[in-house]
Short mmCIF file of N, CA, C and O in Angstrom, two decimals:
data_model
loop_
_atom_site.label_atom_id
_atom_site.label_comp_id
_atom_site.label_asym_id
_atom_site.label_seq_id
_atom_site.Cartn_x
_atom_site.Cartn_y
_atom_site.Cartn_z
N GLY A 44 -31.57 -21.76 55.75
CA GLY A 44 -30.96 -20.81 56.64
C GLY A 44 -30.51 -21.46 57.92
O GLY A 44 -30.15 -22.63 57.97
N PHE A 45 -30.56 -20.69 58.96
CA PHE A 45 -30.10 -21.14 60.27
C PHE A 45 -30.88 -22.35 60.77
O PHE A 45 -30.31 -23.36 61.18
N PHE A 46 -32.20 -22.27 60.73
CA PHE A 46 -33.01 -23.35 61.29
C PHE A 46 -32.92 -24.64 60.48
O PHE A 46 -33.03 -25.73 61.03
N GLY A 47 -32.69 -24.52 59.18
CA GLY A 47 -32.46 -25.71 58.37
C GLY A 47 -31.25 -26.48 58.86
O GLY A 47 -31.28 -27.70 59.03
N GLY A 48 -30.14 -25.76 59.11
CA GLY A 48 -28.94 -26.39 59.64
C GLY A 48 -29.12 -26.87 61.06
O GLY A 48 -28.69 -27.96 61.44
N PHE A 49 -29.78 -26.05 61.88
CA PHE A 49 -29.99 -26.37 63.30
C PHE A 49 -30.72 -27.70 63.46
O PHE A 49 -30.30 -28.57 64.23
N PHE A 50 -31.79 -27.89 62.71
CA PHE A 50 -32.57 -29.10 62.86
C PHE A 50 -32.02 -30.29 62.07
O PHE A 50 -32.57 -31.39 62.15
N GLU A 51 -30.92 -30.08 61.35
CA GLU A 51 -30.20 -31.21 60.75
C GLU A 51 -29.23 -31.82 61.74
O GLU A 51 -28.70 -32.91 61.52
N LEU A 52 -28.94 -31.12 62.84
CA LEU A 52 -28.10 -31.69 63.90
C LEU A 52 -28.79 -32.91 64.48
O LEU A 52 -30.01 -33.09 64.33
N ARG A 53 -28.02 -33.74 65.18
CA ARG A 53 -28.64 -34.85 65.91
C ARG A 53 -29.67 -34.27 66.88
O ARG A 53 -29.47 -33.20 67.44
N GLU A 54 -30.75 -34.99 67.09
CA GLU A 54 -31.82 -34.48 67.94
C GLU A 54 -31.34 -34.16 69.35
O GLU A 54 -31.76 -33.16 69.93
N ASP A 55 -30.47 -35.00 69.93
CA ASP A 55 -30.00 -34.71 71.28
C ASP A 55 -29.19 -33.42 71.33
O ASP A 55 -29.18 -32.72 72.35
N GLN A 56 -28.51 -33.05 70.22
CA GLN A 56 -27.76 -31.80 70.20
C GLN A 56 -28.68 -30.59 70.15
O GLN A 56 -28.53 -29.67 70.92
N TRP A 57 -29.65 -30.60 69.23
CA TRP A 57 -30.50 -29.41 69.15
C TRP A 57 -31.49 -29.34 70.30
O TRP A 57 -31.77 -28.27 70.82
N ALA A 58 -32.00 -30.49 70.75
CA ALA A 58 -32.93 -30.48 71.88
C ALA A 58 -32.22 -30.05 73.16
O ALA A 58 -32.78 -29.30 73.97
N GLY A 59 -30.97 -30.49 73.33
CA GLY A 59 -30.20 -30.08 74.51
C GLY A 59 -29.90 -28.60 74.51
O GLY A 59 -29.90 -27.95 75.56
N PHE A 60 -29.66 -28.04 73.35
CA PHE A 60 -29.43 -26.60 73.24
C PHE A 60 -30.68 -25.85 73.66
O PHE A 60 -30.62 -24.87 74.41
N LEU A 61 -31.83 -26.30 73.20
CA LEU A 61 -33.08 -25.64 73.55
C LEU A 61 -33.44 -25.85 75.02
O LEU A 61 -34.02 -24.97 75.64
N ALA A 62 -33.09 -27.02 75.57
CA ALA A 62 -33.40 -27.31 76.97
C ALA A 62 -32.62 -26.37 77.88
O ALA A 62 -33.19 -25.66 78.70
N GLY A 63 -31.30 -26.37 77.72
CA GLY A 63 -30.44 -25.44 78.44
C GLY A 63 -30.55 -25.46 79.96
O GLY A 63 -30.29 -24.45 80.61
N TRP A 64 -30.91 -26.59 80.53
CA TRP A 64 -31.04 -26.66 81.99
C TRP A 64 -30.63 -28.04 82.45
O TRP A 64 -31.09 -29.04 81.89
N PRO A 65 -29.76 -28.15 83.45
CA PRO A 65 -29.32 -29.46 83.94
C PRO A 65 -30.50 -30.37 84.26
O PRO A 65 -31.50 -29.96 84.83
N GLY A 66 -30.37 -31.62 83.83
CA GLY A 66 -31.40 -32.60 84.09
C GLY A 66 -32.42 -32.77 82.98
O GLY A 66 -33.11 -33.78 82.93
N LEU A 67 -32.53 -31.79 82.09
CA LEU A 67 -33.47 -31.93 80.97
C LEU A 67 -32.83 -32.76 79.87
O LEU A 67 -31.61 -32.78 79.72
N PRO A 68 -33.64 -33.46 79.08
CA PRO A 68 -33.10 -34.32 78.01
C PRO A 68 -32.18 -33.56 77.05
O PRO A 68 -32.51 -32.46 76.60
N GLY A 69 -31.03 -34.14 76.77
CA GLY A 69 -30.09 -33.56 75.83
C GLY A 69 -29.17 -32.50 76.41
O GLY A 69 -28.21 -32.09 75.77
N ASN A 70 -29.42 -32.04 77.63
CA ASN A 70 -28.57 -31.00 78.20
C ASN A 70 -27.14 -31.46 78.36
O ASN A 70 -26.22 -30.65 78.33
N SER A 71 -26.93 -32.76 78.50
CA SER A 71 -25.56 -33.28 78.65
C SER A 71 -24.72 -32.97 77.43
O SER A 71 -23.49 -32.98 77.50
N GLU A 72 -25.36 -32.66 76.29
CA GLU A 72 -24.63 -32.30 75.07
C GLU A 72 -24.05 -30.89 75.13
O GLU A 72 -23.38 -30.45 74.20
N HIS A 73 -24.29 -30.15 76.22
CA HIS A 73 -23.84 -28.76 76.30
C HIS A 73 -23.24 -28.40 77.66
O HIS A 73 -22.96 -27.24 77.92
N GLU A 74 -23.03 -29.39 78.52
CA GLU A 74 -22.57 -29.11 79.88
C GLU A 74 -21.09 -28.76 79.98
O GLU A 74 -20.70 -28.07 80.91
N VAL A 75 -20.27 -29.25 79.08
CA VAL A 75 -18.83 -28.99 79.14
C VAL A 75 -18.37 -28.36 77.84
O VAL A 75 -19.01 -28.48 76.79
N TRP A 76 -17.23 -27.70 77.90
CA TRP A 76 -16.75 -26.89 76.78
C TRP A 76 -16.60 -27.66 75.48
O TRP A 76 -16.96 -27.17 74.42
N TYR A 77 -16.06 -28.88 75.53
CA TYR A 77 -15.79 -29.58 74.28
C TYR A 77 -17.08 -30.00 73.58
O TYR A 77 -17.13 -30.06 72.36
N LYS A 78 -18.14 -30.25 74.34
CA LYS A 78 -19.42 -30.59 73.71
C LYS A 78 -20.07 -29.35 73.09
O LYS A 78 -20.71 -29.44 72.05
N ARG A 79 -19.88 -28.19 73.73
CA ARG A 79 -20.38 -26.95 73.12
C ARG A 79 -19.61 -26.65 71.85
O ARG A 79 -20.17 -26.17 70.85
N LEU A 80 -18.31 -26.93 71.86
CA LEU A 80 -17.49 -26.72 70.66
C LEU A 80 -17.93 -27.67 69.54
O LEU A 80 -18.08 -27.24 68.39
N ILE A 81 -18.19 -28.92 69.86
CA ILE A 81 -18.68 -29.88 68.87
C ILE A 81 -20.00 -29.40 68.28
O ILE A 81 -20.20 -29.43 67.07
N PHE A 82 -20.89 -28.95 69.15
CA PHE A 82 -22.18 -28.43 68.69
C PHE A 82 -21.97 -27.28 67.71
O PHE A 82 -22.56 -27.25 66.63
N GLY A 83 -21.12 -26.34 68.07
CA GLY A 83 -20.88 -25.18 67.22
C GLY A 83 -20.26 -25.54 65.88
O GLY A 83 -20.66 -25.02 64.84
N ILE A 84 -19.30 -26.45 65.90
CA ILE A 84 -18.66 -26.87 64.65
C ILE A 84 -19.66 -27.61 63.76
O ILE A 84 -19.74 -27.35 62.56
N ASN A 85 -20.42 -28.52 64.36
CA ASN A 85 -21.41 -29.25 63.57
C ASN A 85 -22.45 -28.31 62.97
O ASN A 85 -22.82 -28.44 61.81
N LEU A 86 -22.91 -27.34 63.76
CA LEU A 86 -23.87 -26.37 63.24
C LEU A 86 -23.24 -25.55 62.12
O LEU A 86 -23.85 -25.34 61.07
N TRP A 87 -22.01 -25.12 62.33
CA TRP A 87 -21.28 -24.33 61.34
C TRP A 87 -21.22 -25.06 59.99
O TRP A 87 -21.39 -24.45 58.94
N LEU A 88 -20.98 -26.35 60.04
CA LEU A 88 -20.85 -27.14 58.81
C LEU A 88 -22.18 -27.28 58.07
O LEU A 88 -22.20 -27.53 56.87
N LEU A 89 -23.30 -27.11 58.77
CA LEU A 89 -24.61 -27.35 58.18
C LEU A 89 -25.32 -26.10 57.67
O LEU A 89 -26.29 -26.22 56.93
N VAL A 90 -24.87 -24.91 58.07
CA VAL A 90 -25.57 -23.69 57.65
C VAL A 90 -24.93 -23.12 56.38
O VAL A 90 -23.76 -23.34 56.11
N PRO A 91 -25.72 -22.35 55.60
CA PRO A 91 -25.19 -21.75 54.38
C PRO A 91 -24.19 -20.62 54.67
O PRO A 91 -24.15 -20.10 55.80
N PRO A 92 -23.38 -20.24 53.68
CA PRO A 92 -22.33 -19.22 53.88
C PRO A 92 -22.82 -17.89 54.45
O PRO A 92 -22.16 -17.31 55.31
N ASN A 93 -23.98 -17.41 54.03
CA ASN A 93 -24.46 -16.13 54.57
C ASN A 93 -24.77 -16.22 56.06
O ASN A 93 -24.56 -15.26 56.81
N VAL A 94 -25.22 -17.37 56.52
CA VAL A 94 -25.49 -17.56 57.95
C VAL A 94 -24.17 -17.67 58.70
O VAL A 94 -24.03 -17.14 59.81
N LYS A 95 -23.18 -18.34 58.11
CA LYS A 95 -21.86 -18.44 58.74
C LYS A 95 -21.29 -17.05 59.00
O LYS A 95 -20.75 -16.79 60.08
N LEU A 96 -21.40 -16.16 58.02
CA LEU A 96 -20.91 -14.79 58.19
C LEU A 96 -21.62 -14.09 59.33
O LEU A 96 -20.97 -13.45 60.17
N GLN A 97 -22.93 -14.23 59.40
CA GLN A 97 -23.68 -13.59 60.48
C GLN A 97 -23.31 -14.17 61.85
O GLN A 97 -23.27 -13.45 62.84
N LEU A 98 -23.05 -15.47 61.90
CA LEU A 98 -22.63 -16.09 63.16
C LEU A 98 -21.28 -15.54 63.62
O LEU A 98 -21.08 -15.28 64.81
N ILE A 99 -20.36 -15.36 62.67
CA ILE A 99 -19.05 -14.79 63.01
C ILE A 99 -19.21 -13.37 63.53
O ILE A 99 -18.66 -13.01 64.58
N LEU A 100 -19.96 -12.57 62.82
CA LEU A 100 -20.15 -11.18 63.22
C LEU A 100 -20.82 -11.08 64.59
O LEU A 100 -20.45 -10.26 65.42
N GLY A 101 -21.80 -11.94 64.81
CA GLY A 101 -22.48 -11.94 66.10
C GLY A 101 -21.59 -12.39 67.24
O GLY A 101 -21.59 -11.81 68.32
N ALA A 102 -20.78 -13.44 67.00
CA ALA A 102 -19.89 -13.96 68.04
C ALA A 102 -18.86 -12.92 68.44
O ALA A 102 -18.60 -12.71 69.63
N VAL A 103 -18.28 -12.27 67.46
CA VAL A 103 -17.22 -11.29 67.75
C VAL A 103 -17.83 -9.98 68.24
O VAL A 103 -17.39 -9.41 69.23
N GLY A 104 -18.85 -9.50 67.55
CA GLY A 104 -19.43 -8.20 67.86
C GLY A 104 -20.25 -8.15 69.12
O GLY A 104 -20.19 -7.19 69.88
N PHE A 105 -21.03 -9.20 69.37
CA PHE A 105 -21.93 -9.17 70.52
C PHE A 105 -21.52 -10.14 71.62
O PHE A 105 -21.78 -9.89 72.78
N GLY A 106 -20.90 -11.26 71.24
CA GLY A 106 -20.53 -12.26 72.23
C GLY A 106 -19.25 -11.93 72.96
O GLY A 106 -19.15 -12.06 74.17
N GLY A 107 -18.25 -11.48 72.22
CA GLY A 107 -16.96 -11.12 72.80
C GLY A 107 -16.34 -12.22 73.63
O GLY A 107 -16.52 -13.41 73.37
N ILE A 108 -15.61 -11.83 74.65
CA ILE A 108 -14.90 -12.78 75.52
C ILE A 108 -15.85 -13.79 76.18
O ILE A 108 -15.53 -14.98 76.21
N PRO A 109 -17.02 -13.39 76.69
CA PRO A 109 -17.91 -14.41 77.29
C PRO A 109 -18.27 -15.53 76.32
O PRO A 109 -18.35 -16.70 76.71
N PHE A 110 -18.46 -15.20 75.05
CA PHE A 110 -18.77 -16.23 74.07
C PHE A 110 -17.61 -17.21 73.94
O PHE A 110 -17.80 -18.43 73.98
N PHE A 111 -16.40 -16.69 73.79
CA PHE A 111 -15.25 -17.56 73.61
C PHE A 111 -14.93 -18.35 74.88
O PHE A 111 -14.44 -19.47 74.80
N ARG A 112 -15.23 -17.81 76.05
CA ARG A 112 -15.02 -18.56 77.30
C ARG A 112 -15.88 -19.80 77.36
O ARG A 112 -15.51 -20.79 77.98
N CYS A 113 -17.05 -19.76 76.75
CA CYS A 113 -17.95 -20.92 76.86
C CYS A 113 -17.46 -22.11 76.06
O CYS A 113 -17.90 -23.23 76.30
N VAL A 114 -16.55 -21.92 75.09
CA VAL A 114 -16.09 -23.04 74.29
C VAL A 114 -14.59 -23.28 74.33
O VAL A 114 -14.13 -24.32 73.87
N LEU A 115 -13.82 -22.36 74.86
CA LEU A 115 -12.37 -22.52 74.87
C LEU A 115 -11.84 -22.68 76.29
O LEU A 115 -11.92 -21.75 77.09
N PRO A 116 -11.29 -23.84 76.61
CA PRO A 116 -10.85 -24.09 77.98
C PRO A 116 -9.70 -23.19 78.43
O PRO A 116 -9.54 -22.99 79.62
N VAL A 117 -8.95 -22.63 77.51
CA VAL A 117 -7.83 -21.78 77.92
C VAL A 117 -8.33 -20.47 78.52
O VAL A 117 -7.58 -19.78 79.20
N LEU A 118 -9.59 -20.15 78.33
CA LEU A 118 -10.15 -18.91 78.87
C LEU A 118 -11.05 -19.15 80.08
O LEU A 118 -11.76 -18.28 80.51
N GLN A 119 -11.03 -20.36 80.60
CA GLN A 119 -11.85 -20.67 81.77
C GLN A 119 -11.09 -21.57 82.72
O GLN A 119 -9.97 -21.94 82.46
N ASP A 120 -11.72 -21.94 83.80
CA ASP A 120 -11.09 -22.76 84.82
C ASP A 120 -11.32 -24.25 84.58
O ASP A 120 -11.68 -24.99 85.48
N THR A 121 -11.10 -24.72 83.35
CA THR A 121 -11.23 -26.14 83.06
C THR A 121 -9.92 -26.64 82.48
O THR A 121 -9.04 -25.86 82.15
N THR A 122 -9.82 -27.93 82.36
CA THR A 122 -8.61 -28.53 81.81
C THR A 122 -8.99 -29.54 80.74
O THR A 122 -10.16 -29.91 80.60
N LEU A 123 -8.01 -30.01 80.03
CA LEU A 123 -8.26 -31.03 79.02
C LEU A 123 -8.62 -32.37 79.64
O LEU A 123 -9.03 -33.29 78.95
N GLU A 124 -8.49 -32.50 80.95
CA GLU A 124 -8.87 -33.73 81.63
C GLU A 124 -10.37 -33.99 81.52
O GLU A 124 -10.83 -35.10 81.76
N GLU A 125 -11.16 -32.97 81.15
CA GLU A 125 -12.59 -33.16 80.98
C GLU A 125 -12.91 -33.96 79.73
O GLU A 125 -14.02 -34.43 79.57
N LEU A 126 -11.95 -34.11 78.82
CA LEU A 126 -12.21 -34.83 77.58
C LEU A 126 -12.52 -36.29 77.88
O LEU A 126 -11.95 -36.88 78.78
N PRO A 127 -13.42 -36.88 77.10
CA PRO A 127 -13.75 -38.28 77.34
C PRO A 127 -12.56 -39.18 77.02
O PRO A 127 -11.80 -38.91 76.10
N SER A 128 -12.40 -40.23 77.76
CA SER A 128 -11.29 -41.15 77.54
C SER A 128 -11.76 -42.44 76.86
O SER A 128 -11.11 -43.45 76.93
N THR A 129 -12.92 -42.39 76.23
CA THR A 129 -13.50 -43.58 75.62
C THR A 129 -12.94 -43.87 74.23
O THR A 129 -13.24 -44.91 73.66
N GLY A 130 -12.17 -42.96 73.67
CA GLY A 130 -11.64 -43.14 72.34
C GLY A 130 -12.57 -42.63 71.26
O GLY A 130 -12.28 -42.75 70.09
N ASP A 131 -13.72 -42.08 71.67
CA ASP A 131 -14.63 -41.53 70.69
C ASP A 131 -14.01 -40.31 70.03
O ASP A 131 -13.23 -39.60 70.65
N THR A 132 -14.36 -40.06 68.79
CA THR A 132 -13.87 -38.85 68.14
C THR A 132 -14.62 -37.66 68.66
O THR A 132 -15.78 -37.76 69.06
N MET A 133 -13.96 -36.53 68.68
CA MET A 133 -14.62 -35.33 69.17
C MET A 133 -15.71 -34.85 68.22
O MET A 133 -16.73 -34.35 68.65
N LEU A 134 -15.48 -34.99 66.94
CA LEU A 134 -16.49 -34.54 65.99
C LEU A 134 -17.31 -35.75 65.56
O LEU A 134 -16.96 -36.45 64.64
N ASP A 135 -18.39 -35.98 66.27
CA ASP A 135 -19.22 -37.11 65.92
C ASP A 135 -20.24 -36.71 64.85
O ASP A 135 -20.62 -35.57 64.74
N GLY A 136 -20.64 -37.66 64.07
CA GLY A 136 -21.56 -37.39 62.98
C GLY A 136 -22.98 -37.22 63.47
O GLY A 136 -23.31 -37.43 64.62
N ARG A 137 -23.83 -36.83 62.53
CA ARG A 137 -25.25 -36.65 62.87
C ARG A 137 -25.92 -37.98 63.01
O ARG A 137 -25.69 -38.96 62.47
#
C-alpha cells in the first residue's frame, strides 16, 4: 500500500517529508517546488493503482488549489530560476 511505496523512496526523501521543518535532516528535499514535485512523482510510481486513485481523489477533493500551489510554480511566486543548474536530472532514482 501507501507505506510500502513511501519507504521505498530514498531515505532522505521520506525522512525529509516526515521532518517537515527547516534545518532537520532531509528537509532540503522538500523546500522548493521542484523537489516536492520529484517526491510526489517518485511516490506515485511506487504505490499500487488503488493508492494512486485515492491520492488523486484526495488531492483534488481535499487539497484543491493549496495542494497544487505547493508543487506548481505557475500558481505561486517562484520562477524556473530555482531549478538546479548542475545538470542533474529532475527525476532522480532511488
